[in-house]
PDB file of N, CA and C in Angstrom:
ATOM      1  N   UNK A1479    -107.969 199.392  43.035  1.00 93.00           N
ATOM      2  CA  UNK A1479    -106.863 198.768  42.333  1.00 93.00           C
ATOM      3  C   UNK A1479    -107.321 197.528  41.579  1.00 93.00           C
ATOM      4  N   UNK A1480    -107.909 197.032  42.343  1.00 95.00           N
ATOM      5  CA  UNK A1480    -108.829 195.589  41.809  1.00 95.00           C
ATOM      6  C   UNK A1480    -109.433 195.834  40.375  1.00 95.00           C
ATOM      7  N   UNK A1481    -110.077 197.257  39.910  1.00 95.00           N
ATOM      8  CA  UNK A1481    -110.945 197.244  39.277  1.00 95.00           C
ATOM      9  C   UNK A1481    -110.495 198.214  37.633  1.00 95.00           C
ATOM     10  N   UNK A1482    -109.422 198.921  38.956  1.00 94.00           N
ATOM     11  CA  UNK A1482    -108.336 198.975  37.271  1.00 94.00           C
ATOM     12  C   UNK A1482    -107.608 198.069  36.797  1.00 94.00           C
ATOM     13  N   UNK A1483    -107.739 197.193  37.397  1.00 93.00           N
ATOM     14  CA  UNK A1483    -106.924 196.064  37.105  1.00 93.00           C
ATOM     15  C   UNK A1483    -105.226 195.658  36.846  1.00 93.00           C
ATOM     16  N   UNK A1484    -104.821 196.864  38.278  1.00 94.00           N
ATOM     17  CA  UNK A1484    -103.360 196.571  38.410  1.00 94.00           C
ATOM     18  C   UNK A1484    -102.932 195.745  39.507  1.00 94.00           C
ATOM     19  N   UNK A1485    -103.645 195.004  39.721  1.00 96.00           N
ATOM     20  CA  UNK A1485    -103.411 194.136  41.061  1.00 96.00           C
ATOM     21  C   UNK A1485    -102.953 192.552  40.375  1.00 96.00           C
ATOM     22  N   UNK A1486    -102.828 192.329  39.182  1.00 96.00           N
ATOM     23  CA  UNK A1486    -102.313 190.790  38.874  1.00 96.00           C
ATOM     24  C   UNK A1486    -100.969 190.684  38.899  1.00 96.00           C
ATOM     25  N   UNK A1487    -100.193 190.325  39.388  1.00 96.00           N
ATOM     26  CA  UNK A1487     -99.024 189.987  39.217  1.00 96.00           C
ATOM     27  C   UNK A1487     -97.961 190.325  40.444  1.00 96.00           C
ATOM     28  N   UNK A1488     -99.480 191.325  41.006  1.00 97.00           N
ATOM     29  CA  UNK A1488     -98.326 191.899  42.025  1.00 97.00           C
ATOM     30  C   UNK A1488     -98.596 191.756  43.353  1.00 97.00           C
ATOM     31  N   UNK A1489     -97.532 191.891  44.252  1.00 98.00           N
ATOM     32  CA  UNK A1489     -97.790 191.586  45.577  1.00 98.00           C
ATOM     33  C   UNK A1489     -97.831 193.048  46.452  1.00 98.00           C
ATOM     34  N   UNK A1490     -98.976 192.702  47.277  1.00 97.00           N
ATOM     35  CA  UNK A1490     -99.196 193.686  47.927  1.00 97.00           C
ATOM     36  C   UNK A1490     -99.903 193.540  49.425  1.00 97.00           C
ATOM     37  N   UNK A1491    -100.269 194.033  50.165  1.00 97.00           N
ATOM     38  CA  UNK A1491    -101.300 194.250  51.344  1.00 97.00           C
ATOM     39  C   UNK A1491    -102.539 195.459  51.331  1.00 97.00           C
ATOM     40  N   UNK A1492    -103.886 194.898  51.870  1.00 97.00           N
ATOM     41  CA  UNK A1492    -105.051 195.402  52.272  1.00 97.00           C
ATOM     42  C   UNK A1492    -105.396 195.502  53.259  1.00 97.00           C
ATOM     43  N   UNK A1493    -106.746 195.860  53.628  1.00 95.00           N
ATOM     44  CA  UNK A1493    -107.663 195.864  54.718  1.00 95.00           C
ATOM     45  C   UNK A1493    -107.456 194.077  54.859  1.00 95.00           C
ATOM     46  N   UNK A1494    -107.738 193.430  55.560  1.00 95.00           N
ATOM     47  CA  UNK A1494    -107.849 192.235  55.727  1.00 95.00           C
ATOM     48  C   UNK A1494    -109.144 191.577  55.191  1.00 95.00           C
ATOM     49  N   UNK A1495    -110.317 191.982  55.090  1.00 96.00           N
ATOM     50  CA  UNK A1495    -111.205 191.766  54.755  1.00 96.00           C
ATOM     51  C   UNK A1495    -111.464 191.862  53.301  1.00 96.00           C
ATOM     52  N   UNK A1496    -110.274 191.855  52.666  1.00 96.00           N
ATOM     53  CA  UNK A1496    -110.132 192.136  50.837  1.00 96.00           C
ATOM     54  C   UNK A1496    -109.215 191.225  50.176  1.00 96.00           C
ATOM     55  N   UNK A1497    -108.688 190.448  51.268  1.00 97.00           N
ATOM     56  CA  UNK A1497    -107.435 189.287  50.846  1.00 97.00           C
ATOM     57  C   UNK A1497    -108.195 188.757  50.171  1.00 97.00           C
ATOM     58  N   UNK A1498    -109.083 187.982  49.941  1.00 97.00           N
ATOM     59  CA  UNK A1498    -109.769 187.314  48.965  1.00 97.00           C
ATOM     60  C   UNK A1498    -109.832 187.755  47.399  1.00 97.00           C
ATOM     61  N   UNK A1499    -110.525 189.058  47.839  1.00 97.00           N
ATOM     62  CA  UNK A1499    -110.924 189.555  46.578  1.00 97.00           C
ATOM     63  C   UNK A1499    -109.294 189.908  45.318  1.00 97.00           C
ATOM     64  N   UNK A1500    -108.173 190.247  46.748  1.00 98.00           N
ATOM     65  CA  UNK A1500    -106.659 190.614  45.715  1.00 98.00           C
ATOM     66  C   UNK A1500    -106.291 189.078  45.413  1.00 98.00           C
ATOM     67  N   UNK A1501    -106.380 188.151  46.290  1.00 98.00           N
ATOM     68  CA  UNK A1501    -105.834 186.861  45.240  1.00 98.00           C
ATOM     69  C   UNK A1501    -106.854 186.286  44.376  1.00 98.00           C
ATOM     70  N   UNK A1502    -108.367 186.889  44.176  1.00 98.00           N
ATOM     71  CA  UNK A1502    -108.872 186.164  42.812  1.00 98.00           C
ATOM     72  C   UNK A1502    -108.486 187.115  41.831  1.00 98.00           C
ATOM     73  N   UNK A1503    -107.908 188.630  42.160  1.00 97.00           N
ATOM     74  CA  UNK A1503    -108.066 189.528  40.861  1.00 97.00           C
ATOM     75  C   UNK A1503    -106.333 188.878  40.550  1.00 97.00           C
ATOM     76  N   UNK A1504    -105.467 188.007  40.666  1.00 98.00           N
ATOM     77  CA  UNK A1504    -104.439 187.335  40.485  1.00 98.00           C
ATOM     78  C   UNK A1504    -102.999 188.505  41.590  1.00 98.00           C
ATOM     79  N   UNK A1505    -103.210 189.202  42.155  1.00 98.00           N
ATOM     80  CA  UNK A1505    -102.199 189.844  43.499  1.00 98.00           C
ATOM     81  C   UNK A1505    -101.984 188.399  44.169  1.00 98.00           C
ATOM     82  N   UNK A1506    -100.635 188.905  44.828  1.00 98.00           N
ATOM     83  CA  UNK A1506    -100.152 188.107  46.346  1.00 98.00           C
ATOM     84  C   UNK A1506    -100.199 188.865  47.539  1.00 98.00           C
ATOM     85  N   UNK A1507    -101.209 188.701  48.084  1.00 98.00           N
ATOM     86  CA  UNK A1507    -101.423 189.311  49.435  1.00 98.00           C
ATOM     87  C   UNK A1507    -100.352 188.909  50.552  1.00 98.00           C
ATOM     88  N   UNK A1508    -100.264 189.917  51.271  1.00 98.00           N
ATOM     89  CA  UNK A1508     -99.141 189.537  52.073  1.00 98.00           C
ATOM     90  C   UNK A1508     -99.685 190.534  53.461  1.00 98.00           C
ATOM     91  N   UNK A1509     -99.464 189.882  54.234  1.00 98.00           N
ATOM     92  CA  UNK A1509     -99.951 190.892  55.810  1.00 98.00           C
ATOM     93  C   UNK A1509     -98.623 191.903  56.136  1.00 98.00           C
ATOM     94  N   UNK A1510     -98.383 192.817  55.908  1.00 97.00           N
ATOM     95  CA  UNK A1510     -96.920 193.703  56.406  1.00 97.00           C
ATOM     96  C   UNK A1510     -97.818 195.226  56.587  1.00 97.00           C
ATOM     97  N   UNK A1511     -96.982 195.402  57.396  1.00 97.00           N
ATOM     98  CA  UNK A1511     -97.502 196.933  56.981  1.00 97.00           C
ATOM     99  C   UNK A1511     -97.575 197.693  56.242  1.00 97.00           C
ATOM    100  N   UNK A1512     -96.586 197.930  55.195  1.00 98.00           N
ATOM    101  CA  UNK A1512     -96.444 198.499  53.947  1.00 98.00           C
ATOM    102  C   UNK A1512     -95.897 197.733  52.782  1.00 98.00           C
ATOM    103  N   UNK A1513     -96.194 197.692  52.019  1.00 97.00           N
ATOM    104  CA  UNK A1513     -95.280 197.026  50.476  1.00 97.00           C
ATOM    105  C   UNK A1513     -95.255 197.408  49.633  1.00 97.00           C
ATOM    106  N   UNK A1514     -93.725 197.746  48.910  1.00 95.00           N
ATOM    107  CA  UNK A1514     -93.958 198.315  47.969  1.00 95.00           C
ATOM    108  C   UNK A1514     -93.609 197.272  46.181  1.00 95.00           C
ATOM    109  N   UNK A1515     -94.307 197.085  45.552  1.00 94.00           N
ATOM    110  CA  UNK A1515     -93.945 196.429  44.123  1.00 94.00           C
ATOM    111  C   UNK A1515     -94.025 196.856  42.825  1.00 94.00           C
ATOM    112  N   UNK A1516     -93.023 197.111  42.016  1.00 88.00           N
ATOM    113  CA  UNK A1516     -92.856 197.808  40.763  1.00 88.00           C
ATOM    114  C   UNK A1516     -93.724 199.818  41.401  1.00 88.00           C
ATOM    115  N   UNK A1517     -93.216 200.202  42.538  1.00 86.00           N
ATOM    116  CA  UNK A1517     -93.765 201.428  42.907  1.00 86.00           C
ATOM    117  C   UNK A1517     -94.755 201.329  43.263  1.00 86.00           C
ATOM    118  N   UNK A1518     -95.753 200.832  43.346  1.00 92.00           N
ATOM    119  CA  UNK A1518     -97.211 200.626  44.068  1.00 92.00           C
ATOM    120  C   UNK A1518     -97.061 200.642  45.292  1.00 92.00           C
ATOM    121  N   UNK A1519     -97.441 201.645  46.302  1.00 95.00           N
ATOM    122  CA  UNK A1519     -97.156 201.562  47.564  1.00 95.00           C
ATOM    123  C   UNK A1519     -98.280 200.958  48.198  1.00 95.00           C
ATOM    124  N   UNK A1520     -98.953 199.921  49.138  1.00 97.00           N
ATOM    125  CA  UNK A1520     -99.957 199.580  49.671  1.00 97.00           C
ATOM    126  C   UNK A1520     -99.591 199.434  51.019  1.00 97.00           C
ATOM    127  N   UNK A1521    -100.423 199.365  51.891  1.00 97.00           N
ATOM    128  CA  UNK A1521    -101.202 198.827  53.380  1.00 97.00           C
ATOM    129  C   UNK A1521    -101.846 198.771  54.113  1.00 97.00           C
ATOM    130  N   UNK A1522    -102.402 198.377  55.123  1.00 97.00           N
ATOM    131  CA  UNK A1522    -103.410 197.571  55.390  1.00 97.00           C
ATOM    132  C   UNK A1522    -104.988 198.209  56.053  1.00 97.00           C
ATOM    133  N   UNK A1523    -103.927 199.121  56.914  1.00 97.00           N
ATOM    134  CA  UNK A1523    -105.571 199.848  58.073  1.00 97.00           C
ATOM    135  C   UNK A1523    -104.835 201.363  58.430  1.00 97.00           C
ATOM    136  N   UNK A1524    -105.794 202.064  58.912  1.00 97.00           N
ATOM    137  CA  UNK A1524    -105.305 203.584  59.558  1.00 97.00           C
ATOM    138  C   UNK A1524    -103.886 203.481  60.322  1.00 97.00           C
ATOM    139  N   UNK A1525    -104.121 202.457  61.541  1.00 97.00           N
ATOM    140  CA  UNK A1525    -102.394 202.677  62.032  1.00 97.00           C
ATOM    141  C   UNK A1525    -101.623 202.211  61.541  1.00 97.00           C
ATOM    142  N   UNK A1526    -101.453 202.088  59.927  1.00 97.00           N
ATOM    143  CA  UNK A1526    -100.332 202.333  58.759  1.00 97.00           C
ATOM    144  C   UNK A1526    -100.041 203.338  58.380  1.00 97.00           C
ATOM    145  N   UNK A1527    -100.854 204.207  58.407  1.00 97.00           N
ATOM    146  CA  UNK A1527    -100.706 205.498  57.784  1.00 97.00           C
ATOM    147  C   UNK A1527     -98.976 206.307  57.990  1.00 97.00           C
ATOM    148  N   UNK A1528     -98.538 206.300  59.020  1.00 97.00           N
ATOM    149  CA  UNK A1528     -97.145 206.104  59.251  1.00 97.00           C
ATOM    150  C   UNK A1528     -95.985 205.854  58.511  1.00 97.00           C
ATOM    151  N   UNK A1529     -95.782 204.490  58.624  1.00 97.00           N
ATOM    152  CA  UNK A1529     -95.061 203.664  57.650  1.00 97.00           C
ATOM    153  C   UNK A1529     -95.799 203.568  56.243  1.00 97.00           C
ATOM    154  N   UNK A1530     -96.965 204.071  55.715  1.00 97.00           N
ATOM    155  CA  UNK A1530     -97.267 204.237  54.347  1.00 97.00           C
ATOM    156  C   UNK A1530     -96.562 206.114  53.762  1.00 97.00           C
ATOM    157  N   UNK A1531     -96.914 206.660  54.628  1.00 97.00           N
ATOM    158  CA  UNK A1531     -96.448 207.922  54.457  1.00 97.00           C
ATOM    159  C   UNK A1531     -94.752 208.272  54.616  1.00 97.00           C
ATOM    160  N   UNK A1532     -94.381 207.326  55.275  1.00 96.00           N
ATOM    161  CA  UNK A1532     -92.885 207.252  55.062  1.00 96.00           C
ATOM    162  C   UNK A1532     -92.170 206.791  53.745  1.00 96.00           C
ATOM    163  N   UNK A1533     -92.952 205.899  53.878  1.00 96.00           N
ATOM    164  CA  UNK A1533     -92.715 204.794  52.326  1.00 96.00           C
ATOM    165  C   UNK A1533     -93.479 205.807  51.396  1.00 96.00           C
ATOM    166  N   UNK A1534     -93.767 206.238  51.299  1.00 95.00           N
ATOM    167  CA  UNK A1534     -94.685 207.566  49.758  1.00 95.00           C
ATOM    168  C   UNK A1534     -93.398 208.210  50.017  1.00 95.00           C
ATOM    169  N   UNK A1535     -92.959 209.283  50.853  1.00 94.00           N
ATOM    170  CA  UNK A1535     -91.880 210.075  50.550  1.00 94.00           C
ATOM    171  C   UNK A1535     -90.987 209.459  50.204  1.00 94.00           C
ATOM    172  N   UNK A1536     -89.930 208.387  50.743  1.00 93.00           N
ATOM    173  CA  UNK A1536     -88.866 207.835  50.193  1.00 93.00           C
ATOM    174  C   UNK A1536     -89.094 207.183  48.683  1.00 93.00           C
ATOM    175  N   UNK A1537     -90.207 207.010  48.326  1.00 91.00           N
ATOM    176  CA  UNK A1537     -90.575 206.740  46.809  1.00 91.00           C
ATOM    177  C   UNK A1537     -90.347 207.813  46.386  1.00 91.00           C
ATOM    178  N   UNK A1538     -91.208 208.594  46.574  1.00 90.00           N
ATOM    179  CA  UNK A1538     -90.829 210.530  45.694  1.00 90.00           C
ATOM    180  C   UNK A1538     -89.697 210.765  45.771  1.00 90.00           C
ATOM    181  N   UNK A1539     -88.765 210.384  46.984  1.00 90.00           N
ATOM    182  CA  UNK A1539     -87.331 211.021  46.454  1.00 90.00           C
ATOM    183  C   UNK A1539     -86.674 210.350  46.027  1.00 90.00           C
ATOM    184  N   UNK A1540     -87.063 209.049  45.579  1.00 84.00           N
ATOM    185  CA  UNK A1540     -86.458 208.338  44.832  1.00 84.00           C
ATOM    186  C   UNK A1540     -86.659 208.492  43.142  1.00 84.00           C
ATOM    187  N   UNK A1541     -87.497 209.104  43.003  1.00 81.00           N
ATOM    188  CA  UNK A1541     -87.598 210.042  41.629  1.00 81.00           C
ATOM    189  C   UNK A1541     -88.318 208.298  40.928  1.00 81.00           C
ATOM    190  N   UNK A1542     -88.196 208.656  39.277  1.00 74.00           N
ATOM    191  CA  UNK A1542     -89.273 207.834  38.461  1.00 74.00           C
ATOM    192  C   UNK A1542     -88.833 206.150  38.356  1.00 74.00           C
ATOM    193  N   UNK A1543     -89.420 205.569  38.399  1.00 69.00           N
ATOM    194  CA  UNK A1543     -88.693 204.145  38.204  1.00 69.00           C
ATOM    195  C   UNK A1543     -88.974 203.423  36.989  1.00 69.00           C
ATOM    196  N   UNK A1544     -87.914 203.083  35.800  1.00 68.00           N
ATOM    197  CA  UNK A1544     -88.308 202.672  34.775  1.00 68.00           C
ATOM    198  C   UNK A1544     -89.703 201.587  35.097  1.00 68.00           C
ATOM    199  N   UNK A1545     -89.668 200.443  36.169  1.00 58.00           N
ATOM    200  CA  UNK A1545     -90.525 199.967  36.093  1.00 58.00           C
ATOM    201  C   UNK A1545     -91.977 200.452  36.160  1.00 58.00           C
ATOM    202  N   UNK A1546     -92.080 201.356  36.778  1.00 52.00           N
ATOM    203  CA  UNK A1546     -93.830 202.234  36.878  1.00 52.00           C
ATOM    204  C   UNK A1546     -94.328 202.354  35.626  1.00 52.00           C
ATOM    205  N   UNK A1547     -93.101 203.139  34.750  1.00 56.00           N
ATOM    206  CA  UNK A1547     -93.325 203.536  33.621  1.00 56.00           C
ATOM    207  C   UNK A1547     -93.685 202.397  32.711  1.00 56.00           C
ATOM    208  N   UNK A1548     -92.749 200.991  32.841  1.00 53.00           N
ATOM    209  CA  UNK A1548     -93.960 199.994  31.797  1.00 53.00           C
ATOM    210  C   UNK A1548     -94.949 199.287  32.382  1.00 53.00           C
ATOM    211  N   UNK A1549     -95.383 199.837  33.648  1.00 57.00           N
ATOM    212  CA  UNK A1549     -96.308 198.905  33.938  1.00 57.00           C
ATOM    213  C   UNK A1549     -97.313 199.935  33.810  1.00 57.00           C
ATOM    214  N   UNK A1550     -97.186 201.335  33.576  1.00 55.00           N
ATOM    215  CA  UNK A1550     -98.578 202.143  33.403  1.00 55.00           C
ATOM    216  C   UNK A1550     -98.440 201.966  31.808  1.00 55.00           C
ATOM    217  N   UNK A1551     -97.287 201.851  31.223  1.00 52.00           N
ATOM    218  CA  UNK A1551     -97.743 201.359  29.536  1.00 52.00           C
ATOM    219  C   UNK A1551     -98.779 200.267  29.414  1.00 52.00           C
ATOM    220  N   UNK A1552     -98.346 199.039  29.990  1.00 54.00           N
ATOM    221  CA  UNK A1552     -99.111 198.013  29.946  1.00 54.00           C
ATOM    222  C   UNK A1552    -100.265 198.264  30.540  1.00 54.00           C
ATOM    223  N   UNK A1553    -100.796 198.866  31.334  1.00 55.00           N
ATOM    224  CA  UNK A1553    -101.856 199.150  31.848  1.00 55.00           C
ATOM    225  C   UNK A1553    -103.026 199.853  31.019  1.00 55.00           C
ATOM    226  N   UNK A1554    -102.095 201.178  30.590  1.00 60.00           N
ATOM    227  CA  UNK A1554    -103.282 201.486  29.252  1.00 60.00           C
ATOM    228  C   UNK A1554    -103.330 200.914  27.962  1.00 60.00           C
ATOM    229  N   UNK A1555    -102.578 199.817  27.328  1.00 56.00           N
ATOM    230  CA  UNK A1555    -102.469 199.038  26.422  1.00 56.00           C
ATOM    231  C   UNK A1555    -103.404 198.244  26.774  1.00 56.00           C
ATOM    232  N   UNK A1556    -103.877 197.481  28.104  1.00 51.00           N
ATOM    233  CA  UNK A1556    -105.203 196.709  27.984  1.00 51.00           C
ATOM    234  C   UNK A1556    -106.238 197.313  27.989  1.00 51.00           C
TER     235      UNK A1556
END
């Protein structure tokens, strides 16, 4: 995420050992188990997998969200 460079602006959670690297690429790291921002689902270690996979389906059935859609515009615009 870091390196496509959709991690500025947004808040999210990692491995713990990457908090650094998401608040220099400009992210707000946050310790939760899952988070979701403008559709980006993230979290942290394997016993997330759970509550990340819960949170992926209730995204899918929540169908498209105008916001995804301009933030993958803006994304391939840079």
């Amino acid at each position: 995420l870091i390196d496509a460079g959709v991690v500025r602006g947004q808040t999210l959670t990692s491995w713990p050992a990457i908090k650094t690297d998401v608040k220099n690429a400009g992210g707000k790291w946050v310790n939760e188990e899952v988070v979701v921002d403008n559709g980006l689902v993230t979290s942290r270690k394997p016993d997330d997998i759970p509550a990340f996979n819960r949170k992926m389906i209730e995204e899918f059935c929540e169908g498209k969200h105008d916001a995804k859609k301009e933030m993958a515009t803006a994304t391939l615009e840079t």
